[in-house]
CSV table of C-alpha atoms in Angstrom, one decimal:
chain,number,residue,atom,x,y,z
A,10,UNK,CA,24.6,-25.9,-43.0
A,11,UNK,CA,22.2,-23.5,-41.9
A,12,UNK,CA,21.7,-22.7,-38.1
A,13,UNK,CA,18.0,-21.8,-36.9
A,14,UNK,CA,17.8,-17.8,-37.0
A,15,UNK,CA,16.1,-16.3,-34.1
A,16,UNK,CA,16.0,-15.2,-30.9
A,17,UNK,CA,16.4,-18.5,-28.8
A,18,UNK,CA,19.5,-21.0,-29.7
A,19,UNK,CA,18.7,-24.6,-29.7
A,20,UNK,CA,20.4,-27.0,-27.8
A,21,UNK,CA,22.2,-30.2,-29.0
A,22,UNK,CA,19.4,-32.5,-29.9
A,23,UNK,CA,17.1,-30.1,-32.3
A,24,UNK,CA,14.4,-29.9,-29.6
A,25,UNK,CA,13.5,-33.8,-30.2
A,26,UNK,CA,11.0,-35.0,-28.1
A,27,UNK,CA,11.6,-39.0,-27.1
A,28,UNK,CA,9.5,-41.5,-26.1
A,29,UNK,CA,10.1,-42.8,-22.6
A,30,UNK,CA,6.7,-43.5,-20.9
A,31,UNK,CA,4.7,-45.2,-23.7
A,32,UNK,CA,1.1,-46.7,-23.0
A,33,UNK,CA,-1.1,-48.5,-25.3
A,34,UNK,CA,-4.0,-47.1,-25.9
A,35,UNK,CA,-7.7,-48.9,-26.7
A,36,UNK,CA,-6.8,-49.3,-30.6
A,37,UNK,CA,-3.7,-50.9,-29.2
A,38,UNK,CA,-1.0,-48.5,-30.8
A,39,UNK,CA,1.9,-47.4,-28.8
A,40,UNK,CA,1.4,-43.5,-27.1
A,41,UNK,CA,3.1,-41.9,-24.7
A,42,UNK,CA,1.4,-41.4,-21.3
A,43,UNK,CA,1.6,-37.4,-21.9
A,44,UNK,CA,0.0,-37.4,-25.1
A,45,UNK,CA,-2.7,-39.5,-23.8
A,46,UNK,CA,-3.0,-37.4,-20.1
A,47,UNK,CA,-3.6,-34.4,-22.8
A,48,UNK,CA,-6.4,-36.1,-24.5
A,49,UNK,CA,-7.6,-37.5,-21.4
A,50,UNK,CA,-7.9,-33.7,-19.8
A,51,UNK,CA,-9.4,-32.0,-23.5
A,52,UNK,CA,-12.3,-34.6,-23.2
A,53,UNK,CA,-12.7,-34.0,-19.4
A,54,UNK,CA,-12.6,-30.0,-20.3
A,55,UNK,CA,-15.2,-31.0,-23.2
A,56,UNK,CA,-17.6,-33.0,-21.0
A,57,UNK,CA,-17.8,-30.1,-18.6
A,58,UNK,CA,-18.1,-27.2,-21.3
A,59,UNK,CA,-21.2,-29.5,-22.3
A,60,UNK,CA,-22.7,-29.9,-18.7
A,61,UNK,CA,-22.7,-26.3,-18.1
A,62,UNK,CA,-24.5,-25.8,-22.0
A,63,UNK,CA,-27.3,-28.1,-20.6
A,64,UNK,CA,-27.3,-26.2,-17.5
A,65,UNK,CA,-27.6,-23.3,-18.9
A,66,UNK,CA,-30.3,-24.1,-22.1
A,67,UNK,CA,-32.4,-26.1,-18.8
A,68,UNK,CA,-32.3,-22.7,-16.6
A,69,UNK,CA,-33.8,-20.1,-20.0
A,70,UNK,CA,-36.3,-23.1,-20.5
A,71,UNK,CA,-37.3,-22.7,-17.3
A,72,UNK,CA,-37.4,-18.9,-17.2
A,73,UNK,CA,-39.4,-19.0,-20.3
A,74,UNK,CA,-42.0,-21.4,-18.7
A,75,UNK,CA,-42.2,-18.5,-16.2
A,76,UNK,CA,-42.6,-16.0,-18.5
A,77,UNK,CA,-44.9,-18.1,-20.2
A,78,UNK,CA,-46.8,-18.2,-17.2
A,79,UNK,CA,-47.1,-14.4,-16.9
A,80,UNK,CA,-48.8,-11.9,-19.7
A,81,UNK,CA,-45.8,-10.0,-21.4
A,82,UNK,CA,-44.7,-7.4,-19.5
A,83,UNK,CA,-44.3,-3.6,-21.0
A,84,UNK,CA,-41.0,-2.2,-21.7
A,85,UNK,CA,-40.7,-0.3,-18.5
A,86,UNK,CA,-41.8,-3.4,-16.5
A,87,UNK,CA,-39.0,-5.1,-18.0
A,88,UNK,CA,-36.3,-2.8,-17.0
A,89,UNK,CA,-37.7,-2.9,-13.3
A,90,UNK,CA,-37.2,-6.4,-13.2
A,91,UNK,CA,-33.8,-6.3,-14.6
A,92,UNK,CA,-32.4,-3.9,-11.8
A,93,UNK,CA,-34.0,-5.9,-9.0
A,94,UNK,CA,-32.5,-9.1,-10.3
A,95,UNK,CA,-29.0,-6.6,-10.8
A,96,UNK,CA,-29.9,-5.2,-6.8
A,97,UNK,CA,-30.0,-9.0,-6.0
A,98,UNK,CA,-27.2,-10.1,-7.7
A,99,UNK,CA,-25.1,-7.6,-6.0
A,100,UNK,CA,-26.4,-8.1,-2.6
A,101,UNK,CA,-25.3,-11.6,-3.0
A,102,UNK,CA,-22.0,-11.2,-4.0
A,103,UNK,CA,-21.3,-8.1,-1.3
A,104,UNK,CA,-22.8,-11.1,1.2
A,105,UNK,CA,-20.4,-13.7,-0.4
A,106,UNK,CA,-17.2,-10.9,-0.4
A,107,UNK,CA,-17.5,-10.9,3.0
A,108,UNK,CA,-17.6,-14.4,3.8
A,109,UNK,CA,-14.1,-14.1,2.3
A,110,UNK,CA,-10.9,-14.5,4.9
A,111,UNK,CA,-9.9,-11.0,6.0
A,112,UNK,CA,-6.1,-12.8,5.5
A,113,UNK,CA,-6.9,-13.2,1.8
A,114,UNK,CA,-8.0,-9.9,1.1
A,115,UNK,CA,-5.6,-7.0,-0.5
A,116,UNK,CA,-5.4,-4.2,1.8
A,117,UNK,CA,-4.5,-2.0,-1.2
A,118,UNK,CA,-7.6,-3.2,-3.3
A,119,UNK,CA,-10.1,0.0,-3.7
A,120,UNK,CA,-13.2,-1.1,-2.9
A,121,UNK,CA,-14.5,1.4,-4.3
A,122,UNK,CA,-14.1,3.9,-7.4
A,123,UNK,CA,-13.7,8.0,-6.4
A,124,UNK,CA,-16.5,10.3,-7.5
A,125,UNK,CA,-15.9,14.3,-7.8
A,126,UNK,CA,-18.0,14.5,-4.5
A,127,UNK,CA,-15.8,12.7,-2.7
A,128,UNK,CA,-12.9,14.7,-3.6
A,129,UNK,CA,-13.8,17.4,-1.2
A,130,UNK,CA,-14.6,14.6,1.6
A,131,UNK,CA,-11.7,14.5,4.2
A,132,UNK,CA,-10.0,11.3,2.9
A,133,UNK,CA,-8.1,8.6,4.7
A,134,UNK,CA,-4.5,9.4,4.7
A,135,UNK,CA,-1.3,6.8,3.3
A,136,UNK,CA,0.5,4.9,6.0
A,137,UNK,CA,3.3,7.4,5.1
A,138,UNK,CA,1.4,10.3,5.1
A,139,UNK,CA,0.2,9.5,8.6
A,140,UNK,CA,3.8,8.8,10.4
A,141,UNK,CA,5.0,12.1,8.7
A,142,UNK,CA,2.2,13.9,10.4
A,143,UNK,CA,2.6,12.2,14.0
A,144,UNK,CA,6.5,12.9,13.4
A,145,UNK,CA,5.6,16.6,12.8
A,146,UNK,CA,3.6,17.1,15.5
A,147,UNK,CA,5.8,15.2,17.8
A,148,UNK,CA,8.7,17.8,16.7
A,149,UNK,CA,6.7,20.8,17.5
A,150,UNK,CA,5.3,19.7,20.8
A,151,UNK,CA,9.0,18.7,21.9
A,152,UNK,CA,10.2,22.1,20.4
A,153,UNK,CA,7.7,23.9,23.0
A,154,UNK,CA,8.6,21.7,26.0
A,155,UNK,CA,11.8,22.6,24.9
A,156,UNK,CA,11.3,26.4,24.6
A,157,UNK,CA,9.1,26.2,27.9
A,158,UNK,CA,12.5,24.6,29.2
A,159,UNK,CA,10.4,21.6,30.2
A,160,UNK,CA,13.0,19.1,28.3
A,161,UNK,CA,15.7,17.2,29.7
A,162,UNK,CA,18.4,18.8,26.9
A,163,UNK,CA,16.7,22.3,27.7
A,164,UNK,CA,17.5,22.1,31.4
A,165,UNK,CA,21.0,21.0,30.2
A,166,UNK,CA,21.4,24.0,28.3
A,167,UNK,CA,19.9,26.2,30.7
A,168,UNK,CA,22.6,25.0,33.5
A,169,UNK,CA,25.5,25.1,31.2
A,170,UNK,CA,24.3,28.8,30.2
A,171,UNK,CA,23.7,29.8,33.9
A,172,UNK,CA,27.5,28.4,34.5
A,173,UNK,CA,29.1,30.2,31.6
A,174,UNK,CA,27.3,33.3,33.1
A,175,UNK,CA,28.5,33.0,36.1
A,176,UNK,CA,32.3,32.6,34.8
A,177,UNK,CA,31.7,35.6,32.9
A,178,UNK,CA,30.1,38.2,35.4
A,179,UNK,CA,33.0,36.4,37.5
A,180,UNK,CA,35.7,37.7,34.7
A,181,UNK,CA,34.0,41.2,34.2
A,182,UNK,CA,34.2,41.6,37.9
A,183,UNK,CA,38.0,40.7,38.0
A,184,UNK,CA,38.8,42.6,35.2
A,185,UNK,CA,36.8,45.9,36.6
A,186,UNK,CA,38.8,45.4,40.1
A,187,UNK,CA,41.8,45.2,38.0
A,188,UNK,CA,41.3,48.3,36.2
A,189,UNK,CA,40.1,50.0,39.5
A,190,UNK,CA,43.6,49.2,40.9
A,191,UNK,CA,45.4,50.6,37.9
A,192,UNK,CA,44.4,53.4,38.2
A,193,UNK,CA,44.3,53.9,41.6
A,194,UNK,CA,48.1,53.1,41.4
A,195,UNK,CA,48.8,55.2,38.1
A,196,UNK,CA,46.6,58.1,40.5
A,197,UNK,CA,49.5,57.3,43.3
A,198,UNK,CA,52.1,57.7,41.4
A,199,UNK,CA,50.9,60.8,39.6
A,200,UNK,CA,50.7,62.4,43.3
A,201,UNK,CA,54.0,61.1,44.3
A,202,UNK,CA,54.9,62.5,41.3
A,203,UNK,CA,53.7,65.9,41.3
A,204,UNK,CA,54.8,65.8,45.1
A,205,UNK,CA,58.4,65.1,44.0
A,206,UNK,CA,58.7,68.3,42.0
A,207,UNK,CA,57.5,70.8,44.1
């Protein structure tokens, strides 16, 4: 016994399909209620693919009794009314884009495409571009208050500077007495010394 090859195993069953909702139909043979929603929906999607033919085939009758209407019109006339009916299509749709809800609308979505012109334009920066810019200028103008000494850490450092000057002018001072008194006592005792001998 060979098992389907493929990509996709089949489960237990073969992939049979049984009858649970069955429904007679107008010939009066048993069908089940899927099958016949199917049909029922083709027919529907048939009627309106119809209804939009007949639409459409009344609308060109219609133009052409216009046209028929009019003398024909040159080449060149021809093209102007084809890009006044284009201006007006357009118009209508820019008027029915926004009627849209702003909710519904990508923010993402280009609205429009770039030209080389508008490469040189200043453009709209990212969302991240923009926050890395306000972060960079927010660390240089700290960094100046900071320099000025205008910044809470600044005046921090500047006290804790002031105070370790302080000890250490404090410590040369010491030190300098310190030496000034060795050597006046190593001068004393050179004297007594040299008074000793004679």
């Amino acid at each position: 016994m060979v098992r389907g090859t493929g990509k996709y195993k089949q489960k237990r069953g073969g992939g049979r399909n049984f009858s649970k909702d069955m429904v007679l139909d107008e010939n009066g043979t048993a069908v089940s209620a899927a099958r016949r929603r199917a049909e029922n929906e083709e027919n529907s999607d048939d009627d309106d693919e119809e209804e939009e033919e007949e639409e459409e085939e009344s609308e060109e009758e219609e133009e052409e009794d216009k046209d028929g209407d009019k003398p024909e019109l040159t080449r060149t006339e021809r093209k102007e009314l084809k890009k006044k009916q284009a201006a007006e299509k357009q118009k209508a749709k820019a008027l029915d884009e926004e009627e849209e809800d702003e909710d519904l609308i990508n923010p993402n979505h280009v609205q429009k495409k770039l030209n080389i012109s508008d490469l040189g334009a200043p453009r709209e920066l990212s969302r991240r571009e923009r926050e890395a810019k306000e972060k960079k200028e927010a660390q240089d103008r700290y960094w100046k208050m900071h320099v000025a000494g205008k910044t809470d850490q600044a005046k921090a450092d500047l006290g804790r500077l002031a105070k370790i000057r302080a000890e250490r002018e404090a410590a040369q001072a010491k030190r300098k007495a310190e030496a000034e008194a060795k050597a006046a006592d190593l001068a004393a005792k050179q004297k007594a010394a040299t008074a000793g001998r004679r």
